[in-house]
mmCIF file of C-alpha atoms in Angstrom:
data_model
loop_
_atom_site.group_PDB
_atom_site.id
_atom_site.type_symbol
_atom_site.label_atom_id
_atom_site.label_comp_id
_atom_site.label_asym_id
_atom_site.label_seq_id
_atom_site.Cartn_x
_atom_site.Cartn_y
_atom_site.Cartn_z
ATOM 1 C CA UNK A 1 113.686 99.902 96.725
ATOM 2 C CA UNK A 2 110.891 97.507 95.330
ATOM 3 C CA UNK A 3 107.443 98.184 95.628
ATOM 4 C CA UNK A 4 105.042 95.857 97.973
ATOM 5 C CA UNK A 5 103.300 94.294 94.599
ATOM 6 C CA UNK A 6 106.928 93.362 93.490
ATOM 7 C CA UNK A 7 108.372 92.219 96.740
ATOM 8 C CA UNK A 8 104.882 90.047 97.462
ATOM 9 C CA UNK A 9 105.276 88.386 94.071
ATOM 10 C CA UNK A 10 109.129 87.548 95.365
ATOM 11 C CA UNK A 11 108.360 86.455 98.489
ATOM 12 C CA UNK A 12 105.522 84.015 96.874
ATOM 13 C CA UNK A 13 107.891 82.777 95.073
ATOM 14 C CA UNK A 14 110.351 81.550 97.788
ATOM 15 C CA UNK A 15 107.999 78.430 99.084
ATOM 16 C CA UNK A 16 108.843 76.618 95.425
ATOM 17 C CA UNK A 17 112.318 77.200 96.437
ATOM 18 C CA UNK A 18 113.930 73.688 95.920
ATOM 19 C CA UNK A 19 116.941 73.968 98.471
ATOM 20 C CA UNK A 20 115.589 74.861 102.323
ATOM 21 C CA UNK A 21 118.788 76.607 102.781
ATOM 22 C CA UNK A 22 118.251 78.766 99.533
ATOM 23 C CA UNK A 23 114.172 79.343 100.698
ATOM 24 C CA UNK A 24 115.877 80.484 104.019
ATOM 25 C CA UNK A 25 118.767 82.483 102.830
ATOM 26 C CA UNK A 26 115.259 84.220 100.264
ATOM 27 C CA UNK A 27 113.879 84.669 103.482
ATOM 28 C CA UNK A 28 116.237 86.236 105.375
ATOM 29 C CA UNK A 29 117.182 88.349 102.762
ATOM 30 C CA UNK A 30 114.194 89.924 101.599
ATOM 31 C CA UNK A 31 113.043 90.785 105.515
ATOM 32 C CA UNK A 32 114.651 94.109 105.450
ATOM 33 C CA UNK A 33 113.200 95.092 102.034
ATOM 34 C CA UNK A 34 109.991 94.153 103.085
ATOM 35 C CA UNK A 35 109.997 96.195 106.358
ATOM 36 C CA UNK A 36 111.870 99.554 104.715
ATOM 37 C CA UNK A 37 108.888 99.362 101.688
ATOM 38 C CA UNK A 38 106.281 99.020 104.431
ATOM 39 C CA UNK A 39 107.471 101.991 106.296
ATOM 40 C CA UNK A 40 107.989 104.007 103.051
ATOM 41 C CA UNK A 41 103.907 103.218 102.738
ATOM 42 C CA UNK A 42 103.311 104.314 105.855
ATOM 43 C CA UNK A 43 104.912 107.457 105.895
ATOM 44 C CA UNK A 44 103.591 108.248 102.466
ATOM 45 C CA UNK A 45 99.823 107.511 104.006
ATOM 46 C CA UNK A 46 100.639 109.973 107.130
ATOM 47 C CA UNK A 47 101.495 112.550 104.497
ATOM 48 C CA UNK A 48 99.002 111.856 101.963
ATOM 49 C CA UNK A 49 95.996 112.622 105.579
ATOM 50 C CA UNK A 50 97.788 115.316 107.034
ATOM 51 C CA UNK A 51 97.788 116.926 103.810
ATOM 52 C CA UNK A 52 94.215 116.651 104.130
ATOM 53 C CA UNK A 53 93.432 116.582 107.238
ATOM 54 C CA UNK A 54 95.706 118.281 109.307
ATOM 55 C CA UNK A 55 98.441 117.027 111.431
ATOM 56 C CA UNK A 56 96.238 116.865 114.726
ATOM 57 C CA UNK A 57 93.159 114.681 113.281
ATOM 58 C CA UNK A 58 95.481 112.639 110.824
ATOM 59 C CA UNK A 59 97.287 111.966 114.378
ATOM 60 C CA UNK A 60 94.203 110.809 116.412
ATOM 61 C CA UNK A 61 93.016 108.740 113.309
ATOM 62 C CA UNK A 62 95.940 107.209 113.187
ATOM 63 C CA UNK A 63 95.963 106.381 116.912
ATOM 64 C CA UNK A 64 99.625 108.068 117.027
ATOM 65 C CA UNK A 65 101.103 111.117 118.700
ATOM 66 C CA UNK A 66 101.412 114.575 117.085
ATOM 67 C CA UNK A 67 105.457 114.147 117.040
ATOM 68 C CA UNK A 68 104.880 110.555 115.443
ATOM 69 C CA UNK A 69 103.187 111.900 112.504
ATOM 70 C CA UNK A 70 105.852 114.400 112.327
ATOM 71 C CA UNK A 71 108.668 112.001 112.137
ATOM 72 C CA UNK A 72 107.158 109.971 109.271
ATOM 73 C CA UNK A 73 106.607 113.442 107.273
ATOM 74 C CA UNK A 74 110.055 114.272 107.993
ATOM 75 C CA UNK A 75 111.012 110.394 106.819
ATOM 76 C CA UNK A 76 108.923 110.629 103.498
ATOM 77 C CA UNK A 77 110.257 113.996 102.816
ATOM 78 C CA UNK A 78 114.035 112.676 102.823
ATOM 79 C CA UNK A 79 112.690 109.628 100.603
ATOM 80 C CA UNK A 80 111.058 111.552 97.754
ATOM 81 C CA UNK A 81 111.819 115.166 98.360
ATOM 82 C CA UNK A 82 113.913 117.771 96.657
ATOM 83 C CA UNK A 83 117.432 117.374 96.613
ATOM 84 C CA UNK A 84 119.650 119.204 99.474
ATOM 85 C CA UNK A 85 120.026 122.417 99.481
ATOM 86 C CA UNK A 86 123.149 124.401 97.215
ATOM 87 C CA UNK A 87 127.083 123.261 97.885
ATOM 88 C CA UNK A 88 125.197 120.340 100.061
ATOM 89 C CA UNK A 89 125.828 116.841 98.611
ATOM 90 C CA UNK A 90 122.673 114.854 97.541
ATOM 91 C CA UNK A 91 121.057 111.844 99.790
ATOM 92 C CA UNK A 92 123.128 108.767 99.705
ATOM 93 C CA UNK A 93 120.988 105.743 98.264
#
């Protein structure tokens, strides 16, 4: 996955595009990149203020649920974590 410096520099790069079909086809392909590198951020910001904050004021700063700041530990965890656990088969990338 790129980082949000490297995918901003791509996607400022699409509007000099030449071909509106190849600017589009840019476009469309560089969405889902875009949205999985924002959500790594996010998760990796929950983390980062419930490590020190605590899960129930990182939560109400946030202006999310308890179970919602759970879910994005458990998400950033699987991301950048340890491997699995022994005789279990690494993440698939």
């Amino acid at each position: 996955m790129d980082t949000l410096p490297g995918l901003g520099a791509r996607l400022a790069a699409i509007p000099h595009l030449p071909d509106p079909m190849q600017r589009y086809r840019a476009l469309r392909d560089l969405g889902p990149e875009i949205k999985a590198a924002i959500a790594a951020e996010q998760d990796a910001a929950i983390a980062a203020a419930r490590d020190a904050l605590g899960e129930d004021q990182a939560a109400e700063q946030a202006g999310v649920s308890v179970s919602e700041v759970r879910r994005r530990i458990t998400a950033h965890r699987k991301r950048v974590g340890p491997p699995r656990g022994p005789g279990r088969p690494g993440k698939a990338e």
